[in-house]
mmCIF file of C-alpha atoms and ligand atoms in Angstrom:
data_model
loop_
_atom_site.group_PDB
_atom_site.id
_atom_site.type_symbol
_atom_site.label_atom_id
_atom_site.label_comp_id
_atom_site.label_asym_id
_atom_site.label_seq_id
_atom_site.Cartn_x
_atom_site.Cartn_y
_atom_site.Cartn_z
ATOM 1 C CA MET A 1047 0.000 0.000 0.000
ATOM 2 C CA LEU A 1048 2.985 2.263 0.616
ATOM 3 C CA ASP A 1049 6.646 1.570 -0.042
ATOM 4 C CA ILE A 1050 10.047 3.210 -0.047
ATOM 5 C CA HIS A 1051 9.453 4.675 -3.514
ATOM 6 C CA ASP A 1052 6.513 6.670 -2.197
ATOM 7 C CA ILE A 1053 8.715 8.020 0.560
ATOM 8 C CA THR A 1054 11.647 8.936 -1.680
ATOM 9 C CA ALA A 1055 9.140 10.627 -4.002
ATOM 10 C CA ALA A 1056 7.715 12.506 -1.006
ATOM 11 C CA SER A 1057 11.210 13.526 -0.017
ATOM 12 C CA ARG A 1058 11.852 15.059 -3.437
ATOM 13 C CA ARG A 1059 8.456 16.739 -3.383
ATOM 14 C CA VAL A 1060 8.905 18.465 -0.021
ATOM 15 C CA MET A 1061 12.648 19.047 0.228
ATOM 16 C CA ASP A 1062 12.616 22.688 -0.867
ATOM 17 C CA GLN A 1063 10.038 23.537 1.784
ATOM 18 C CA ILE A 1064 11.201 21.646 4.854
ATOM 19 C CA VAL A 1065 14.367 21.652 6.923
ATOM 20 C CA HIS A 1066 16.583 18.560 6.890
ATOM 21 C CA THR A 1067 16.805 18.684 10.683
ATOM 22 C CA PRO A 1068 20.005 17.905 12.597
ATOM 23 C CA LEU A 1069 20.751 14.490 14.054
ATOM 24 C CA ILE A 1070 23.030 15.208 16.982
ATOM 25 C CA ARG A 1071 24.662 13.008 19.582
ATOM 26 C CA SER A 1072 23.466 13.587 23.127
ATOM 27 C CA ALA A 1073 26.355 13.204 25.529
ATOM 28 C CA ALA A 1074 24.009 13.262 28.521
ATOM 29 C CA LEU A 1075 21.658 10.586 27.177
ATOM 30 C CA SER A 1076 24.475 8.395 25.835
ATOM 31 C CA GLU A 1077 25.891 8.505 29.346
ATOM 32 C CA SER A 1078 22.603 7.803 31.079
ATOM 33 C CA THR A 1079 21.455 4.962 28.761
ATOM 34 C CA GLY A 1080 24.890 3.438 28.207
ATOM 35 C CA TYR A 1081 24.211 3.356 24.428
ATOM 36 C CA GLU A 1082 25.116 5.824 21.728
ATOM 37 C CA THR A 1083 22.075 8.096 21.644
ATOM 38 C CA LEU A 1084 21.315 10.689 18.987
ATOM 39 C CA LEU A 1085 18.465 13.171 18.833
ATOM 40 C CA LYS A 1086 16.655 13.919 15.593
ATOM 41 C CA LEU A 1087 15.617 17.497 16.248
ATOM 42 C CA GLU A 1088 12.291 17.913 14.479
ATOM 43 C CA CYS A 1089 11.584 20.544 17.117
ATOM 44 C CA LEU A 1090 13.688 22.756 14.829
ATOM 45 C CA GLN A 1091 11.360 22.102 11.878
ATOM 46 C CA ILE A 1092 9.483 25.073 10.386
ATOM 47 C CA THR A 1093 6.104 25.511 12.162
ATOM 48 C CA GLY A 1094 7.598 23.787 15.206
ATOM 49 C CA SER A 1095 6.883 20.157 14.379
ATOM 50 C CA PHE A 1096 7.398 17.363 11.840
ATOM 51 C CA LYS A 1097 3.728 17.586 10.805
ATOM 52 C CA LEU A 1098 4.830 20.045 8.118
ATOM 53 C CA ARG A 1099 6.297 17.121 6.176
ATOM 54 C CA GLY A 1100 3.080 15.141 5.777
ATOM 55 C CA ALA A 1101 0.985 18.233 5.198
ATOM 56 C CA THR A 1102 3.340 19.536 2.503
ATOM 57 C CA ASN A 1103 3.448 16.207 0.706
ATOM 58 C CA ALA A 1104 -0.341 15.847 0.837
ATOM 59 C CA LEU A 1105 -0.799 19.358 -0.517
ATOM 60 C CA ARG A 1106 1.660 18.889 -3.346
ATOM 61 C CA CYS A 1107 -0.091 15.670 -4.393
ATOM 62 C CA LEU A 1108 -3.349 17.569 -5.086
ATOM 63 C CA THR A 1109 -4.554 18.423 -8.591
ATOM 64 C CA PRO A 1110 -4.859 22.117 -9.574
ATOM 65 C CA GLU A 1111 -8.634 21.672 -9.393
ATOM 66 C CA GLN A 1112 -8.456 20.367 -5.815
ATOM 67 C CA LYS A 1113 -6.056 23.142 -4.848
ATOM 68 C CA SER A 1114 -8.452 25.772 -6.117
ATOM 69 C CA ARG A 1115 -11.121 24.540 -3.680
ATOM 70 C CA GLY A 1116 -8.900 24.519 -0.646
ATOM 71 C CA VAL A 1117 -8.049 22.093 2.118
ATOM 72 C CA VAL A 1118 -9.564 21.431 5.511
ATOM 73 C CA CYS A 1119 -8.347 19.630 8.602
ATOM 74 C CA VAL A 1120 -9.559 18.754 12.054
ATOM 75 C CA SER A 1121 -6.673 19.631 14.255
ATOM 76 C CA THR A 1122 -5.945 21.407 17.468
ATOM 77 C CA GLY A 1123 -2.363 22.184 16.835
ATOM 78 C CA ASN A 1124 0.635 20.919 14.995
ATOM 79 C CA HIS A 1125 -1.084 19.419 11.974
ATOM 80 C CA ALA A 1126 -3.107 22.596 11.470
ATOM 81 C CA ARG A 1127 0.074 24.683 11.730
ATOM 82 C CA GLY A 1128 1.834 22.514 9.188
ATOM 83 C CA LEU A 1129 -1.102 22.537 6.794
ATOM 84 C CA ALA A 1130 -1.611 26.288 7.179
ATOM 85 C CA TYR A 1131 2.015 26.969 6.318
ATOM 86 C CA ALA A 1132 2.117 24.512 3.424
ATOM 87 C CA ALA A 1133 -1.151 25.853 2.000
ATOM 88 C CA ARG A 1134 0.041 29.443 2.147
ATOM 89 C CA GLN A 1135 3.200 28.507 0.224
ATOM 90 C CA GLU A 1136 0.984 27.128 -2.547
ATOM 91 C CA ASN A 1137 -1.644 29.874 -2.384
ATOM 92 C CA VAL A 1138 -4.275 27.396 -1.275
ATOM 93 C CA ARG A 1139 -7.114 28.200 1.133
ATOM 94 C CA ALA A 1140 -6.892 26.237 4.404
ATOM 95 C CA VAL A 1141 -9.539 25.844 7.098
ATOM 96 C CA ALA A 1142 -8.812 24.242 10.476
ATOM 97 C CA CYS A 1143 -11.832 22.930 12.387
ATOM 98 C CA MET A 1144 -11.437 22.541 16.126
ATOM 99 C CA THR A 1145 -13.337 22.438 19.365
ATOM 100 C CA ARG A 1146 -13.712 25.441 21.626
ATOM 101 C CA HIS A 1147 -11.292 23.874 24.144
ATOM 102 C CA VAL A 1148 -8.176 24.635 22.132
ATOM 103 C CA PRO A 1149 -5.626 26.744 24.019
ATOM 104 C CA GLY A 1150 -5.415 30.344 22.807
ATOM 105 C CA ASN A 1151 -1.720 30.211 21.940
ATOM 106 C CA LYS A 1152 -2.384 27.382 19.498
ATOM 107 C CA VAL A 1153 -5.226 29.248 17.785
ATOM 108 C CA ASP A 1154 -3.075 32.373 17.426
ATOM 109 C CA GLY A 1155 -0.215 30.371 15.951
ATOM 110 C CA ILE A 1156 -2.433 28.799 13.299
ATOM 111 C CA THR A 1157 -4.112 32.090 12.399
ATOM 112 C CA ALA A 1158 -0.719 33.773 12.073
ATOM 113 C CA LEU A 1159 0.275 31.119 9.544
ATOM 114 C CA GLY A 1160 -2.683 32.103 7.399
ATOM 115 C CA ALA A 1161 -5.351 29.463 7.970
ATOM 116 C CA GLU A 1162 -8.990 30.177 8.795
ATOM 117 C CA ILE A 1163 -10.136 28.803 12.128
ATOM 118 C CA ARG A 1164 -13.571 27.245 12.428
ATOM 119 C CA ILE A 1165 -14.548 26.646 16.040
ATOM 120 C CA ALA A 1166 -17.120 23.872 15.841
ATOM 121 C CA GLY A 1167 -18.539 22.451 19.003
ATOM 122 C CA GLU A 1168 -17.539 20.762 22.201
ATOM 123 C CA ASN A 1169 -15.775 17.656 21.041
ATOM 124 C CA GLN A 1170 -13.771 16.132 18.264
ATOM 125 C CA ASP A 1171 -16.857 14.550 16.642
ATOM 126 C CA GLU A 1172 -18.538 17.924 16.199
ATOM 127 C CA ALA A 1173 -15.382 19.433 14.709
ATOM 128 C CA GLU A 1174 -15.199 16.484 12.323
ATOM 129 C CA THR A 1175 -18.814 16.905 11.275
ATOM 130 C CA GLU A 1176 -18.098 20.505 10.307
ATOM 131 C CA ALA A 1177 -15.027 19.483 8.292
ATOM 132 C CA GLU A 1178 -17.047 16.808 6.485
ATOM 133 C CA ARG A 1179 -19.653 19.410 5.654
ATOM 134 C CA LEU A 1180 -16.974 21.605 4.049
ATOM 135 C CA VAL A 1181 -15.803 18.646 1.987
ATOM 136 C CA ARG A 1182 -19.358 17.823 0.897
ATOM 137 C CA GLU A 1183 -20.709 21.319 0.306
ATOM 138 C CA GLU A 1184 -17.636 23.284 -0.755
ATOM 139 C CA GLY A 1185 -15.584 20.583 -2.427
ATOM 140 C CA MET A 1186 -12.637 21.099 -0.093
ATOM 141 C CA THR A 1187 -10.116 18.296 0.423
ATOM 142 C CA MET A 1188 -9.647 16.828 3.877
ATOM 143 C CA VAL A 1189 -6.041 16.396 4.938
ATOM 144 C CA HIS A 1190 -5.932 13.967 7.832
ATOM 145 C CA PRO A 1191 -3.304 14.325 10.584
ATOM 146 C CA PHE A 1192 -2.158 10.716 10.141
ATOM 147 C CA ASP A 1193 -4.462 8.320 8.281
ATOM 148 C CA GLN A 1194 -3.742 9.205 4.633
ATOM 149 C CA LEU A 1195 -1.008 7.705 2.467
ATOM 150 C CA PRO A 1196 0.600 11.007 1.327
ATOM 151 C CA VAL A 1197 0.714 12.150 4.947
ATOM 152 C CA ILE A 1198 2.342 8.908 6.101
ATOM 153 C CA ALA A 1199 4.851 9.119 3.224
ATOM 154 C CA GLY A 1200 5.704 12.699 4.195
ATOM 155 C CA GLN A 1201 6.367 11.753 7.830
ATOM 156 C CA GLY A 1202 8.466 8.834 6.564
ATOM 157 C CA THR A 1203 11.000 11.266 5.110
ATOM 158 C CA ILE A 1204 12.338 11.591 8.679
ATOM 159 C CA GLY A 1205 13.363 7.928 8.550
ATOM 160 C CA LEU A 1206 15.234 8.510 5.284
ATOM 161 C CA GLU A 1207 17.123 11.453 6.747
ATOM 162 C CA ILE A 1208 18.112 9.571 9.888
ATOM 163 C CA LEU A 1209 19.668 6.653 8.020
ATOM 164 C CA GLN A 1210 21.219 8.888 5.371
ATOM 165 C CA ASP A 1211 22.931 10.813 8.150
ATOM 166 C CA ASP A 1212 23.983 7.742 10.167
ATOM 167 C CA SER A 1213 23.593 4.268 8.699
ATOM 168 C CA ASP A 1214 24.831 2.605 11.934
ATOM 169 C CA ILE A 1215 21.632 3.359 13.802
ATOM 170 C CA ASP A 1216 19.890 0.121 14.795
ATOM 171 C CA THR A 1217 17.016 1.532 16.877
ATOM 172 C CA ILE A 1218 14.646 4.423 16.225
ATOM 173 C CA VAL A 1219 12.514 5.650 19.120
ATOM 174 C CA MET A 1220 9.606 8.035 18.527
ATOM 175 C CA PRO A 1221 6.269 9.195 19.892
ATOM 176 C CA LEU A 1222 3.241 7.134 18.896
ATOM 177 C CA SER A 1223 -0.270 8.548 18.621
ATOM 178 C CA GLY A 1224 -2.215 8.150 15.390
ATOM 179 C CA GLY A 1225 0.766 6.279 14.007
ATOM 180 C CA GLY A 1226 1.472 8.264 10.841
ATOM 181 C CA LEU A 1227 4.967 9.017 12.056
ATOM 182 C CA CYS A 1228 5.744 5.452 13.174
ATOM 183 C CA ALA A 1229 4.321 3.894 10.022
ATOM 184 C CA GLY A 1230 6.191 6.209 7.664
ATOM 185 C CA VAL A 1231 9.485 6.024 9.506
ATOM 186 C CA ALA A 1232 9.232 2.233 9.801
ATOM 187 C CA ILE A 1233 8.658 1.790 6.066
ATOM 188 C CA ALA A 1234 11.569 4.060 5.186
ATOM 189 C CA ALA A 1235 13.987 2.701 7.770
ATOM 190 C CA ARG A 1236 13.184 -0.988 7.206
ATOM 191 C CA SER A 1237 13.795 -0.662 3.502
ATOM 192 C CA MET A 1238 17.282 0.643 4.256
ATOM 193 C CA ASN A 1239 17.948 -1.768 7.141
ATOM 194 C CA PRO A 1240 15.450 -4.647 7.510
ATOM 195 C CA GLU A 1241 16.760 -5.408 11.022
ATOM 196 C CA ILE A 1242 16.174 -1.956 12.434
ATOM 197 C CA ARG A 1243 14.126 -1.750 15.616
ATOM 198 C CA ILE A 1244 11.171 0.651 15.684
ATOM 199 C CA ILE A 1245 9.924 1.669 19.131
ATOM 200 C CA GLY A 1246 6.811 3.759 19.754
ATOM 201 C CA VAL A 1247 6.462 5.645 23.022
ATOM 202 C CA THR A 1248 3.279 7.189 24.349
ATOM 203 C CA MET A 1249 1.753 8.383 27.605
ATOM 204 C CA GLU A 1250 0.163 6.115 30.190
ATOM 205 C CA HIS A 1251 -2.991 8.255 30.153
ATOM 206 C CA GLY A 1252 -5.187 7.279 27.194
ATOM 207 C CA PRO A 1253 -2.703 5.573 24.847
ATOM 208 C CA GLY A 1254 -5.033 5.143 21.850
ATOM 209 C CA MET A 1255 -2.891 3.059 19.487
ATOM 210 C CA VAL A 1256 -1.476 0.902 22.277
ATOM 211 C CA GLU A 1257 -5.005 -0.036 23.418
ATOM 212 C CA CYS A 1258 -5.845 -1.030 19.834
ATOM 213 C CA LEU A 1259 -2.660 -3.102 19.499
ATOM 214 C CA LYS A 1260 -3.477 -4.876 22.774
ATOM 215 C CA ALA A 1261 -7.068 -5.568 21.717
ATOM 216 C CA GLY A 1262 -5.974 -6.611 18.219
ATOM 217 C CA ARG A 1263 -8.670 -4.360 16.752
ATOM 218 C CA LEU A 1264 -9.809 -0.748 16.645
ATOM 219 C CA VAL A 1265 -11.177 0.341 20.013
ATOM 220 C CA HIS A 1266 -12.435 3.653 21.333
ATOM 221 C CA VAL A 1267 -10.164 5.453 23.804
ATOM 222 C CA ASP A 1268 -11.303 8.580 25.643
ATOM 223 C CA ASP A 1269 -9.175 11.719 25.433
ATOM 224 C CA VAL A 1270 -7.382 12.248 28.711
ATOM 225 C CA LEU A 1271 -5.598 15.385 29.870
ATOM 226 C CA THR A 1272 -1.863 14.958 29.513
ATOM 227 C CA LEU A 1273 1.311 16.971 29.117
ATOM 228 C CA ALA A 1274 1.658 15.134 25.800
ATOM 229 C CA ASP A 1275 -1.404 16.881 24.385
ATOM 230 C CA ALA A 1276 -0.521 16.209 20.733
ATOM 231 C CA LEU A 1277 -0.628 12.475 21.479
ATOM 232 C CA SER A 1278 -4.095 12.370 23.039
ATOM 233 C CA GLY A 1279 -7.046 11.002 21.103
ATOM 234 C CA GLY A 1280 -7.660 7.632 19.488
ATOM 235 C CA VAL A 1281 -6.722 6.321 16.057
ATOM 236 C CA GLY A 1282 -10.378 6.410 14.919
ATOM 237 C CA LEU A 1283 -12.817 3.531 14.602
ATOM 238 C CA ASN A 1284 -12.689 4.016 10.814
ATOM 239 C CA ASN A 1285 -8.906 3.829 10.706
ATOM 240 C CA ARG A 1286 -7.820 2.683 7.251
ATOM 241 C CA TYR A 1287 -4.037 2.575 7.194
ATOM 242 C CA THR A 1288 -2.025 3.387 10.286
ATOM 243 C CA PHE A 1289 -3.355 0.698 12.635
ATOM 244 C CA SER A 1290 -2.404 -2.160 10.332
ATOM 245 C CA LEU A 1291 0.844 -0.514 9.182
ATOM 246 C CA VAL A 1292 1.946 0.069 12.770
ATOM 247 C CA ARG A 1293 0.802 -3.373 13.927
ATOM 248 C CA GLU A 1294 2.881 -5.056 11.210
ATOM 249 C CA ARG A 1295 5.991 -2.967 11.646
ATOM 250 C CA ILE A 1296 6.439 -1.785 15.201
ATOM 251 C CA SER A 1297 8.933 -3.717 17.350
ATOM 252 C CA SER A 1298 7.560 -2.636 20.726
ATOM 253 C CA THR A 1299 5.688 0.099 22.547
ATOM 254 C CA ILE A 1300 6.571 1.827 25.814
ATOM 255 C CA LEU A 1301 4.424 3.925 28.149
ATOM 256 C CA VAL A 1302 5.690 6.885 30.159
ATOM 257 C CA SER A 1303 4.129 8.760 33.085
ATOM 258 C CA GLU A 1304 3.341 12.457 33.320
ATOM 259 C CA GLN A 1305 6.246 12.941 35.740
ATOM 260 C CA GLU A 1306 8.616 11.222 33.343
ATOM 261 C CA ILE A 1307 7.460 13.526 30.530
ATOM 262 C CA ALA A 1308 7.966 16.611 32.710
ATOM 263 C CA GLU A 1309 11.439 15.384 33.640
ATOM 264 C CA ALA A 1310 12.268 14.896 29.945
ATOM 265 C CA ILE A 1311 11.185 18.461 29.103
ATOM 266 C CA ARG A 1312 13.531 19.687 31.832
ATOM 267 C CA HIS A 1313 16.319 17.417 30.584
ATOM 268 C CA ALA A 1314 15.921 18.756 27.034
ATOM 269 C CA TYR A 1315 16.234 22.305 28.298
ATOM 270 C CA PHE A 1316 19.048 21.984 30.819
ATOM 271 C CA GLN A 1317 21.126 19.264 29.140
ATOM 272 C CA GLU A 1318 20.355 19.627 25.423
ATOM 273 C CA GLN A 1319 19.507 23.356 25.290
ATOM 274 C CA GLN A 1320 16.220 22.593 23.518
ATOM 275 C CA ILE A 1321 12.699 23.786 24.210
ATOM 276 C CA ILE A 1322 10.396 20.891 23.412
ATOM 277 C CA GLU A 1323 6.730 20.090 23.958
ATOM 278 C CA GLY A 1324 5.407 17.210 26.063
ATOM 279 C CA SER A 1325 4.541 15.001 23.094
ATOM 280 C CA ALA A 1326 8.056 15.387 21.740
ATOM 281 C CA ALA A 1327 9.591 14.472 25.089
ATOM 282 C CA VAL A 1328 8.293 10.902 25.436
ATOM 283 C CA GLY A 1329 11.299 9.252 23.761
ATOM 284 C CA ILE A 1330 13.725 11.075 26.036
ATOM 285 C CA ALA A 1331 11.420 10.227 28.951
ATOM 286 C CA ALA A 1332 11.667 6.514 28.144
ATOM 287 C CA ALA A 1333 15.458 6.773 27.862
ATOM 288 C CA LEU A 1334 15.843 8.601 31.182
ATOM 289 C CA ALA A 1335 13.518 6.126 32.906
ATOM 290 C CA GLY A 1336 15.667 3.210 31.702
ATOM 291 C CA LYS A 1337 12.738 1.775 29.739
ATOM 292 C CA LEU A 1338 14.518 1.325 26.390
ATOM 293 C CA PRO A 1339 16.041 -2.017 25.391
ATOM 294 C CA ALA A 1340 19.761 -2.487 24.791
ATOM 295 C CA CYS A 1341 21.040 -1.408 21.386
ATOM 296 C CA ARG A 1342 24.158 -0.313 19.528
ATOM 297 C CA LYS A 1343 23.114 3.147 18.458
ATOM 298 C CA MET A 1344 19.725 4.784 18.706
ATOM 299 C CA ALA A 1345 18.011 7.824 17.301
ATOM 300 C CA ILE A 1346 15.244 9.435 19.334
ATOM 301 C CA ILE A 1347 12.903 11.602 17.285
ATOM 302 C CA VAL A 1348 12.093 14.813 19.158
ATOM 303 C CA THR A 1349 8.958 15.793 17.294
ATOM 304 C CA GLY A 1350 8.070 19.382 18.207
ATOM 305 C CA ARG A 1351 8.475 22.550 20.252
ATOM 306 C CA ASN A 1352 4.951 23.971 20.388
ATOM 307 C CA ILE A 1353 4.430 24.297 24.098
ATOM 308 C CA ASP A 1354 2.892 27.234 25.924
ATOM 309 C CA MET A 1355 5.952 29.119 27.168
ATOM 310 C CA HIS A 1356 4.418 29.913 30.541
ATOM 311 C CA THR A 1357 3.732 26.224 31.047
ATOM 312 C CA HIS A 1358 7.287 25.458 29.977
ATOM 313 C CA TYR A 1359 8.645 28.026 32.427
ATOM 314 C CA GLY A 1360 6.541 26.510 35.185
ATOM 315 C CA LEU A 1361 7.837 23.022 34.394
ATOM 316 C CA LEU A 1362 11.425 24.262 34.609
ATOM 317 C CA GLN A 1363 10.636 25.595 38.091
ATOM 318 C CA GLY A 1364 9.213 22.206 39.022
ATOM 319 C CA ILE A 1365 5.646 23.499 38.943
ATOM 320 C CA GLY A 1366 2.956 21.344 37.321
ATOM 321 C CA GLN A 1367 4.903 18.140 36.936
ATOM 322 C CA GLY A 1368 2.010 16.734 35.023
ATOM 323 C CA THR A 1369 0.039 15.961 38.144
ATOM 324 C CA ASN A 1370 -1.574 19.364 38.684
ATOM 325 C CA PRO A 1371 -4.993 19.254 36.977
ATOM 326 C CA ASP A 1372 -5.162 23.051 36.498
ATOM 327 C CA GLN A 1373 -1.876 23.019 34.700
ATOM 328 C CA GLN A 1374 -3.037 20.141 32.553
ATOM 329 C CA ARG A 1375 -6.332 21.784 31.693
ATOM 330 C CA ASN A 1376 -4.447 24.566 29.917
ATOM 331 C CA LEU A 1377 -2.444 22.059 27.977
ATOM 332 C CA SER A 1378 -4.991 19.686 26.567
ATOM 333 C CA GLY A 1379 -5.467 19.970 22.840
ATOM 334 C CA HIS A 1380 -8.859 18.296 22.907
HETATM 335 C C1 PLP B 2272 1.292 14.446 15.826
HETATM 336 C C2 PLP B 2272 2.420 14.434 16.754
HETATM 337 C C3 PLP B 2272 2.967 13.229 17.217
HETATM 338 C C4 PLP B 2272 2.387 11.868 16.892
HETATM 339 O O1 PLP B 2272 2.351 11.551 15.522
HETATM 340 P P1 PLP B 2272 1.345 10.422 14.992
HETATM 341 O O2 PLP B 2272 1.605 10.349 13.534
HETATM 342 O O3 PLP B 2272 -0.054 10.891 15.303
HETATM 343 O O4 PLP B 2272 1.643 9.159 15.727
HETATM 344 C C5 PLP B 2272 4.083 13.306 18.046
HETATM 345 N N1 PLP B 2272 4.616 14.483 18.413
HETATM 346 C C6 PLP B 2272 4.111 15.663 18.000
HETATM 347 C C7 PLP B 2272 4.767 16.917 18.453
HETATM 348 C C8 PLP B 2272 3.006 15.681 17.140
HETATM 349 O O5 PLP B 2272 2.508 16.848 16.733
#
């Protein structure tokens, strides 16, 4: 359904618009894990997360006719930012549908990138209904945050870059939510090294894909407040691609606690000089907690930096370690 050729094609399609992000050795994490540990800094990507890759590829796969009618997404954050930016580059109209619970800083960021915001209802279902209406009545094209082949191929370009930059890597660790990132990276990396280990990390609170993998089928998982707000939400009961792609390709999954995520955000700041968001911190969290298996050389994908800076400041002071519900309320994307 998707192979390395789709990902190399995606790479060519998006390369003039995205940053080939650095893959840098972390002395602190190599020391603490006992294995060579590198960080793939997608937090330095334009728009603040890797979602720009999938969105750009999806947009550039559209026909001129589709482009003229615009694109729509249901997203509370990083996907909407990526799509807004990509659409503006191509002079395409973009509408982001979201619930009224989205934090203000996220809304402002998306608006600044040029997308229209459509606040539609209380929950994800209502936002989706509005997006479907725009597809039906205005002929817009839906760009899904993870469950579309061009999006998965776009995210997979990260896997290509990692192994191009260091072919010795035998383990890639990354956040797992809808699974677009894991699926794309796994397809790319496996085609270059069939033995490579692919590890997905997510939060203990409401791990949508992990519940589905355990059940062996698509199950509903409630959104739960978490520091890793970009990872909350299920994979969808109508999931077409990512559940089976991830199930076939992932080596293992790991869960991390809210405290471990907070600790990883602090580690990124004080030891790696990086500001990263909770969702991006789960790989580092797993490493610091000693939850990763032995390997020769691993790359941890640090996926984004879009965190409310006051929240970040509080976390650095040791406030709101992920256990304070008021702190969390401000963070939840859903
Ligand atoms: C979307 C996102 C993820 C998870 O990606 P999936 O493809 O949904 O698994 C991880 N980190 C950040 C920062 C994200 O925005």
